[in-house]
XYZ file of C-alpha atoms in Angstrom:
531
model
C -73.451 26.227 10.262
C -75.008 26.552 13.715
C -78.364 25.501 12.297
C -76.768 22.340 10.901
C -75.221 21.541 14.281
C -78.509 22.217 16.052
C -80.295 20.004 13.553
C -77.950 17.100 14.209
C -77.866 17.254 17.983
C -80.520 15.942 20.326
C -80.957 16.579 24.063
C -78.846 14.313 26.244
C -78.857 13.573 29.927
C -76.080 14.804 32.179
C -74.602 18.144 33.097
C -70.907 17.311 32.931
C -68.474 20.047 32.011
C -67.218 19.447 28.466
C -63.630 18.268 28.168
C -61.332 20.913 26.634
C -60.142 20.077 23.129
C -56.885 20.857 21.408
C -56.831 23.135 18.380
C -56.303 20.094 16.181
C -59.365 18.376 17.611
C -61.436 21.535 17.115
C -60.315 21.733 13.494
C -61.185 18.064 13.071
C -64.656 18.650 14.487
C -65.173 21.600 12.159
C -64.079 19.480 9.212
C -66.581 16.807 10.205
C -69.380 19.366 10.416
C -68.433 20.739 7.002
C -68.522 17.201 5.649
C -71.989 16.664 7.099
C -73.091 20.056 5.800
C -72.187 18.855 2.310
C -74.153 15.686 2.898
C -77.270 17.442 4.079
C -77.578 19.987 1.283
C -80.189 19.092 -1.369
C -77.609 19.035 -4.137
C -75.371 16.619 -2.260
C -78.330 14.429 -1.351
C -78.591 13.425 -4.993
C -74.984 12.232 -4.907
C -75.480 10.529 -1.557
C -78.867 8.786 -1.755
C -77.952 6.389 1.055
C -77.495 9.160 3.624
C -80.698 11.218 3.917
C -80.970 13.509 6.929
C -84.573 12.552 7.729
C -86.397 9.240 7.775
C -87.817 8.966 4.308
C -89.130 5.423 4.787
C -91.968 6.146 7.232
C -95.413 7.678 7.202
C -96.034 10.399 9.822
C -97.991 7.845 11.856
C -95.146 5.326 11.783
C -92.609 8.026 12.589
C -94.588 8.950 15.703
C -94.643 5.291 16.736
C -90.884 4.994 16.256
C -90.175 8.100 18.295
C -92.409 6.867 21.097
C -90.944 3.360 21.313
C -87.307 4.535 21.156
C -87.580 7.160 23.887
C -85.068 6.616 26.713
C -86.325 4.579 29.630
C -87.620 6.432 32.698
C -89.202 3.603 34.679
C -86.658 1.116 36.039
C -89.052 -0.847 38.212
C -89.780 -3.330 35.432
C -88.485 -4.260 31.958
C -89.524 -2.200 28.949
C -91.915 -3.592 26.384
C -90.156 -5.961 23.936
C -86.847 -5.634 25.823
C -86.405 -9.397 25.926
C -86.250 -9.559 22.120
C -83.163 -7.407 21.645
C -82.782 -8.494 18.025
C -86.415 -7.866 17.112
C -88.424 -10.703 15.597
C -85.183 -12.346 14.495
C -84.036 -12.863 18.092
C -83.080 -16.438 18.872
C -84.559 -18.008 22.004
C -82.594 -21.221 21.694
C -80.844 -22.666 24.715
C -77.825 -20.666 25.853
C -74.630 -22.581 25.047
C -71.419 -22.285 23.030
C -73.470 -21.969 19.805
C -75.509 -18.979 20.996
C -73.981 -16.642 18.372
C -74.274 -19.111 15.477
C -78.047 -19.379 15.010
C -79.869 -17.922 12.037
C -82.371 -15.106 12.464
C -85.624 -16.597 13.709
C -87.731 -14.802 11.094
C -85.998 -15.751 7.834
C -87.826 -18.045 5.427
C -87.263 -21.777 4.946
C -85.547 -21.096 1.613
C -83.334 -18.465 3.217
C -82.367 -20.945 5.899
C -80.790 -23.055 3.150
C -78.860 -20.046 1.871
C -77.718 -19.334 5.432
C -76.362 -22.869 5.801
C -74.436 -22.617 2.537
C -72.964 -19.322 3.673
C -72.036 -20.918 6.988
C -70.150 -23.670 5.151
C -68.085 -21.079 3.262
C -67.534 -19.054 6.430
C -66.089 -22.142 8.115
C -64.109 -23.678 5.272
C -60.319 -23.644 5.208
C -58.788 -22.076 2.121
C -55.659 -23.748 0.745
C -52.611 -22.544 -1.138
C -52.479 -22.743 -4.912
C -52.275 -24.898 -6.894
C -54.207 -27.734 -5.301
C -56.691 -30.409 -6.285
C -59.548 -28.599 -4.543
C -59.620 -25.668 -7.018
C -62.723 -24.033 -5.526
C -60.797 -23.530 -2.255
C -57.543 -22.353 -3.847
C -56.075 -18.933 -3.210
C -54.878 -18.807 0.413
C -52.444 -15.950 0.995
C -49.714 -16.043 -0.066
C -49.363 -14.031 3.164
C -52.229 -14.383 5.623
C -53.453 -14.316 9.220
C -56.070 -17.085 9.086
C -57.272 -19.903 6.828
C -60.989 -19.381 7.450
C -63.374 -16.629 8.524
C -64.324 -18.741 11.533
C -60.671 -18.818 12.654
C -60.909 -15.128 13.579
C -64.600 -14.903 14.486
C -64.484 -17.814 16.901
C -67.933 -19.410 17.086
C -69.089 -16.195 15.338
C -68.017 -14.336 18.450
C -65.231 -12.211 19.867
C -61.514 -12.634 19.214
C -58.843 -12.523 21.905
C -55.175 -11.687 22.429
C -52.644 -14.533 22.292
C -52.843 -15.272 25.999
C -50.177 -17.711 27.107
C -49.492 -18.954 23.578
C -48.350 -17.820 20.167
C -51.859 -18.095 18.728
C -52.775 -14.652 17.412
C -55.280 -15.945 14.862
C -58.176 -13.788 16.074
C -56.033 -10.659 16.555
C -53.667 -8.799 14.277
C -51.809 -5.513 13.887
C -53.242 -2.965 11.458
C -50.447 -1.029 9.725
C -50.946 2.496 8.429
C -49.546 5.997 8.268
C -51.201 9.364 7.928
C -51.156 11.439 4.755
C -47.875 13.254 4.194
C -48.204 15.162 0.946
C -50.940 17.533 -0.150
C -52.014 14.980 -2.735
C -52.350 12.313 -0.062
C -54.267 14.662 2.221
C -56.682 15.392 -0.598
C -57.165 11.664 -1.228
C -58.199 11.196 2.413
C -60.372 14.338 2.436
C -62.241 13.155 -0.665
C -62.720 9.698 0.885
C -60.709 7.978 -1.842
C -58.518 6.240 0.756
C -58.685 5.730 4.519
C -54.933 6.047 5.101
C -51.695 4.733 3.606
C -50.128 1.292 4.106
C -46.581 0.465 5.062
C -44.619 0.482 1.774
C -43.275 -3.035 2.383
C -45.708 -4.765 4.765
C -48.993 -3.358 3.464
C -52.122 -2.786 5.554
C -51.638 -5.436 8.252
C -48.965 -7.689 9.668
C -49.419 -11.243 8.426
C -47.756 -13.816 10.633
C -48.446 -16.792 8.348
C -47.359 -17.653 4.803
C -47.801 -20.450 2.262
C -44.969 -22.992 1.901
C -41.839 -21.502 0.372
C -42.529 -17.948 1.521
C -41.402 -16.103 4.657
C -44.068 -14.651 6.915
C -43.965 -10.968 7.829
C -43.151 -11.464 11.501
C -45.003 -11.838 14.775
C -46.900 -9.460 17.003
C -45.355 -8.958 20.419
C -47.320 -7.638 23.401
C -45.701 -6.459 26.609
C -48.078 -5.647 29.472
C -47.546 -3.261 32.361
C -49.840 -3.642 35.359
C -51.388 -0.356 36.537
C -53.254 -0.367 39.881
C -56.335 1.871 40.046
C -57.963 2.681 43.387
C -61.715 3.251 43.322
C -63.437 5.679 45.672
C -64.389 2.945 48.153
C -60.794 1.710 48.381
C -61.162 -1.235 45.996
C -57.993 -1.701 43.925
C -58.334 -2.848 40.311
C -55.263 -3.636 38.235
C -55.364 -2.578 34.599
C -52.829 -3.890 32.127
C -51.331 -1.418 29.673
C -50.078 -3.065 26.482
C -47.128 -2.065 24.305
C -46.930 -3.498 20.771
C -43.982 -4.314 18.539
C -43.060 -6.650 15.683
C -40.719 -9.558 16.308
C -38.535 -11.033 13.553
C -39.757 -8.832 10.676
C -39.329 -10.962 7.578
C -38.844 -8.178 5.040
C -36.706 -5.634 6.845
C -37.741 -2.803 9.173
C -41.171 -1.187 8.997
C -41.375 2.391 7.791
C -40.712 4.838 10.636
C -44.061 6.517 9.950
C -46.047 3.287 10.242
C -48.305 2.966 13.277
C -49.369 -0.324 14.846
C -53.031 -0.703 15.772
C -54.068 -3.996 17.384
C -57.508 -5.329 16.521
C -59.443 -8.334 17.794
C -62.273 -9.787 15.717
C -65.738 -8.414 16.506
C -68.811 -10.605 17.181
C -70.939 -11.279 14.106
C -74.432 -11.175 15.615
C -77.039 -8.644 14.463
C -74.995 -7.167 11.613
C -77.870 -7.232 9.130
C -80.022 -5.250 11.549
C -77.280 -2.681 12.114
C -76.992 -2.298 8.345
C -80.683 -1.356 8.223
C -80.661 1.354 10.886
C -81.725 4.457 8.988
C -78.794 6.884 8.543
C -80.955 9.736 9.840
C -81.276 7.995 13.205
C -77.498 7.688 13.505
C -76.880 11.256 12.342
C -79.461 12.518 14.854
C -77.080 11.541 17.658
C -74.046 13.234 16.113
C -72.784 16.350 17.862
C -69.307 16.811 16.355
C -68.707 20.252 17.866
C -70.299 19.396 21.250
C -72.915 22.089 20.671
C -74.895 21.048 23.733
C -71.843 21.212 25.984
C -72.251 17.779 27.553
C -68.721 16.649 26.710
C -69.958 14.077 24.170
C -69.098 14.897 20.562
C -69.896 11.832 18.481
C -68.959 12.124 14.826
C -70.326 10.266 11.840
C -67.830 8.329 9.752
C -68.265 9.131 6.080
C -66.657 6.601 3.738
C -66.788 5.643 0.095
C -68.623 2.484 -0.877
C -66.145 0.567 -3.034
C -68.802 -1.151 -5.142
C -70.986 1.876 -5.914
C -68.305 4.547 -5.636
C -70.707 6.755 -3.670
C -70.288 8.255 -0.225
C -72.019 6.398 2.583
C -72.264 6.256 6.357
C -69.628 4.017 7.907
C -70.976 1.790 10.654
C -68.851 -1.402 10.717
C -65.363 -2.015 12.056
C -63.551 -0.631 15.090
C -63.371 2.808 13.492
C -66.622 2.643 11.494
C -64.515 2.503 8.369
C -66.922 0.353 6.351
C -70.447 1.090 5.137
C -71.716 -2.385 4.239
C -71.371 -5.978 5.375
C -70.427 -6.981 1.840
C -67.492 -4.567 1.870
C -66.440 -5.605 5.372
C -66.451 -9.246 4.249
C -64.450 -8.464 1.114
C -61.847 -6.493 3.051
C -61.464 -9.296 5.603
C -61.121 -11.974 2.933
C -58.369 -10.004 1.213
C -56.498 -8.812 4.287
C -56.878 -11.769 6.637
C -56.923 -14.745 4.250
C -55.571 -13.358 0.967
C -58.702 -14.107 -1.074
C -59.793 -11.780 -3.883
C -63.405 -10.743 -4.558
C -65.230 -8.400 -6.967
C -64.891 -5.532 -4.429
C -61.229 -6.236 -3.643
C -59.719 -8.035 -6.674
C -56.293 -8.491 -5.080
C -55.384 -12.076 -5.940
C -52.194 -11.865 -3.862
C -53.981 -10.424 -0.836
C -51.971 -7.781 1.001
C -48.679 -8.465 -0.812
C -46.932 -5.249 -1.866
C -44.662 -4.513 -4.875
C -41.714 -4.765 -2.466
C -42.571 -8.423 -1.818
C -41.688 -9.837 -5.236
C -41.500 -13.442 -4.051
C -45.070 -13.160 -2.850
C -46.299 -11.738 -6.146
C -44.576 -14.573 -8.028
C -46.731 -17.153 -6.257
C -49.694 -18.721 -8.134
C -53.206 -17.489 -7.403
C -56.425 -19.405 -6.898
C -58.437 -17.789 -9.695
C -60.396 -20.428 -11.638
C -61.687 -18.928 -14.934
C -64.549 -21.421 -15.069
C -65.757 -20.147 -11.683
C -65.106 -16.432 -12.088
C -62.361 -13.831 -12.342
C -61.666 -13.685 -8.595
C -60.942 -16.324 -5.964
C -64.270 -15.561 -4.222
C -66.544 -14.667 -7.154
C -70.021 -13.174 -6.945
C -71.940 -16.318 -5.840
C -69.487 -16.888 -2.991
C -69.718 -13.282 -1.827
C -73.522 -13.386 -1.917
C -73.558 -16.428 0.370
C -70.967 -15.060 2.799
C -72.796 -11.737 2.949
C -76.185 -13.346 3.549
C -74.759 -15.490 6.327
C -73.140 -12.455 7.959
C -76.387 -10.482 7.712
C -78.486 -13.113 9.425
C -76.684 -14.322 12.532
C -79.296 -13.889 15.231
C -78.999 -11.841 18.391
C -79.714 -13.967 21.503
C -82.625 -13.080 23.757
C -81.913 -11.172 26.960
C -81.694 -13.009 30.245
C -82.821 -12.040 33.764
C -84.404 -8.813 32.545
C -86.808 -8.622 35.500
C -84.192 -9.434 38.135
C -83.982 -6.567 40.682
C -80.201 -6.338 40.414
C -80.385 -6.127 36.607
C -83.014 -3.400 36.764
C -80.897 -1.494 39.281
C -77.907 -1.900 36.982
C -79.906 -0.558 34.070
C -80.780 2.538 36.104
C -77.079 2.975 36.933
C -76.233 2.609 33.234
C -78.536 5.539 32.487
C -77.590 7.614 35.530
C -73.868 7.346 34.863
C -74.349 8.639 31.319
C -73.431 5.437 29.492
C -76.393 5.884 27.137
C -74.848 9.102 25.784
C -72.837 6.832 23.482
C -74.397 3.400 23.972
C -77.809 4.348 22.544
C -80.167 1.570 23.694
C -82.582 1.112 20.800
C -83.496 1.828 17.205
C -86.220 0.829 14.769
C -84.798 -0.373 11.469
C -85.848 0.826 8.035
C -89.349 0.041 6.838
C -87.941 -0.439 3.305
C -85.130 -2.893 4.169
C -84.330 -5.213 1.227
C -85.000 -8.286 3.380
C -88.322 -8.360 5.246
C -86.582 -10.093 8.157
C -84.703 -6.856 8.863
C -87.534 -4.414 8.171
C -89.202 -2.269 10.865
C -87.620 -4.149 13.757
C -87.215 -2.701 17.250
C -83.624 -3.583 18.167
C -81.450 -2.949 21.240
C -77.782 -2.782 20.155
C -76.693 -0.228 22.795
C -74.527 1.759 20.364
C -74.800 5.033 18.470
C -72.364 3.769 15.782
C -70.526 7.100 15.919
C -66.859 7.932 16.472
C -65.835 9.142 19.922
C -62.559 10.347 21.406
C -61.794 7.727 24.029
C -58.775 9.450 25.530
C -55.037 8.935 25.675
C -55.215 5.530 27.337
C -56.997 3.841 24.417
C -55.435 5.917 21.626
C -53.689 3.952 18.886
C -52.333 6.983 17.009
C -53.721 5.682 13.724
C -55.958 7.694 11.409
C -58.624 5.717 9.544
C -60.569 7.962 7.188
C -62.191 10.716 9.250
C -61.352 8.899 12.507
C -58.209 10.135 14.218
C -55.860 8.239 16.509
C -58.038 8.860 19.575
C -61.411 7.911 18.105
C -63.265 4.604 18.099
C -66.742 3.584 17.035
C -69.068 2.808 19.934
C -69.275 -1.000 19.848
C -72.701 -2.665 20.237
C -73.178 -4.335 23.613
C -75.807 -6.921 22.722
C -74.507 -10.418 23.430
C -71.614 -9.140 25.564
C -72.809 -11.128 28.559
C -72.429 -14.406 26.642
C -68.762 -13.901 25.719
C -67.543 -16.341 28.377
C -70.102 -18.976 27.372
C -69.389 -18.743 23.644
C -65.697 -17.857 23.497
C -64.328 -19.074 26.843
C -62.836 -15.696 27.726
C -63.786 -12.220 28.896
C -61.259 -10.049 27.044
C -62.759 -6.747 25.905
C -61.928 -3.511 24.039
C -60.293 -3.287 20.622
C -57.177 -5.177 21.717
C -58.544 -7.384 24.483
C -56.486 -5.626 27.162
C -59.461 -5.611 29.559
C -59.797 -8.968 31.296
C -63.344 -8.295 32.433
C -66.101 -5.713 32.126
C -64.913 -3.717 35.131
C -61.500 -3.204 33.563
C -63.122 -2.286 30.246
C -65.149 0.480 31.902
C -62.141 1.825 33.795
C -60.182 2.171 30.550
C -62.773 4.612 29.227
C -61.440 8.150 28.903
C -61.913 11.220 26.754
C -65.602 11.740 26.123
C -66.383 8.779 28.393
C -64.281 10.039 31.315
C -67.292 11.329 33.239
C -69.154 8.006 32.986
C -66.004 6.131 33.961
C -65.479 8.364 37.003
C -69.070 7.867 38.144
C -68.544 4.116 37.958
C -65.332 4.444 39.989
C -67.179 6.564 42.578
C -70.123 4.171 42.904
C -70.615 1.711 45.719
C -69.603 -1.919 45.243
C -73.289 -2.857 45.154
C -74.040 -0.359 42.404
C -71.014 -1.464 40.363
C -72.069 -5.108 40.689
C -75.582 -4.188 39.562
C -74.228 -2.411 36.480
C -72.076 -5.410 35.585
C -75.113 -7.641 36.143
C -77.077 -5.535 33.679
C -74.317 -5.794 31.061
C -74.145 -9.554 31.567
C -77.876 -9.765 30.841
C -77.403 -8.299 27.354
């Protein structure tokens, strides 16, 4: 077992004392290691071809090149080579404006550009309730949160809380409970399910419904302001949210159901993330904190719905999804109520307890396919989602930005926000192959402390763990989405607040930020805004 742990870990910077873990957390870490042990054995490798423990796509010469180019930075007097092009050759250099997240990858072919535009049209189109004269757009709901993908992923960017209005289109409440019986626990352990829905309301609260049907209720957020004093006397007010459901349309929620708020993630660079070799993600995992640095990132192992095989989760707030296709299918079903080959639920998230919902007509058109979003539709949506370009960096040679980058390293932020990877040489699309990319994420699960805990288990992720989100494009949030709300529920109103909410494994980095001078903090924020 120790050899497996040693194999997975890599040296990290920092000498912080590791945070003590509860017995439950220790058992969880051991379970994760056992899961990875199963993955890394030769026998299991045959059952899990998508999760090799070493890079099997490179020659020794190429592997040496990759290791050299992805080494952590040591010289902060100037930008690193290729740092401007944070999305590799697909990086868009178009003028920075509100459309900065909506450009296609710069290195796709002319023919692929046409496919991208068709996918964009589907991503933006409003679905309608059945029956209607449109037919190809039938199938909305019957219960839903949005009418179009673009309604949640505003300008292909970041969602936000319903600030000052009732509009919660780009944010919803995930509903789930942990396993209760031995049978349920086994279903989670074998990756057959991620968790269990509310018996009446399903997997998420839907605040909209088609005509003639009651919605499920509305999300309510109550904020409490919490002043935090930094070491230099600066006072920053953090807002602590409390969530509840107003006017539940189908009776009370189950007492075991937890509420987890989620805002929509930006769409840029997803195809590149999908082509990071699993071995490079697993190399950063240290589930038992074997090196004692207080950082114990865990890999999320999930089951690919289409293939039925185990895979490495890398998408979603808790890394609960292995592929963009699956993420798209889940969102269509849960958010809009549209069925697909992966999730053939024609009534969306309606449960057996919601008979009126199940009595509604569906949008399935036999001449088009046996689901509301049949194979051709899913191919276009997936291609579009895989090829939204990452914008080029800005101000990378500015002294303040370079100083902020040094602070980012010195404070230990790179322990989770891994700066760079080189994608697979054998990626299905040449546009994604062998690209040096700078997502600033390790795509692992980390305990983020009590303050950010949602109490909701999602597969191997417990109620304290979240996937490290990529940071590329974060500095353009205001320009694209007209807001600066960050974290999984948008509670942080700016980047400073987002950093100060970090706890758990990130407590040390957060405390170093709080102890820094105003100049150093401003430099760090300047660096983040350049991404």
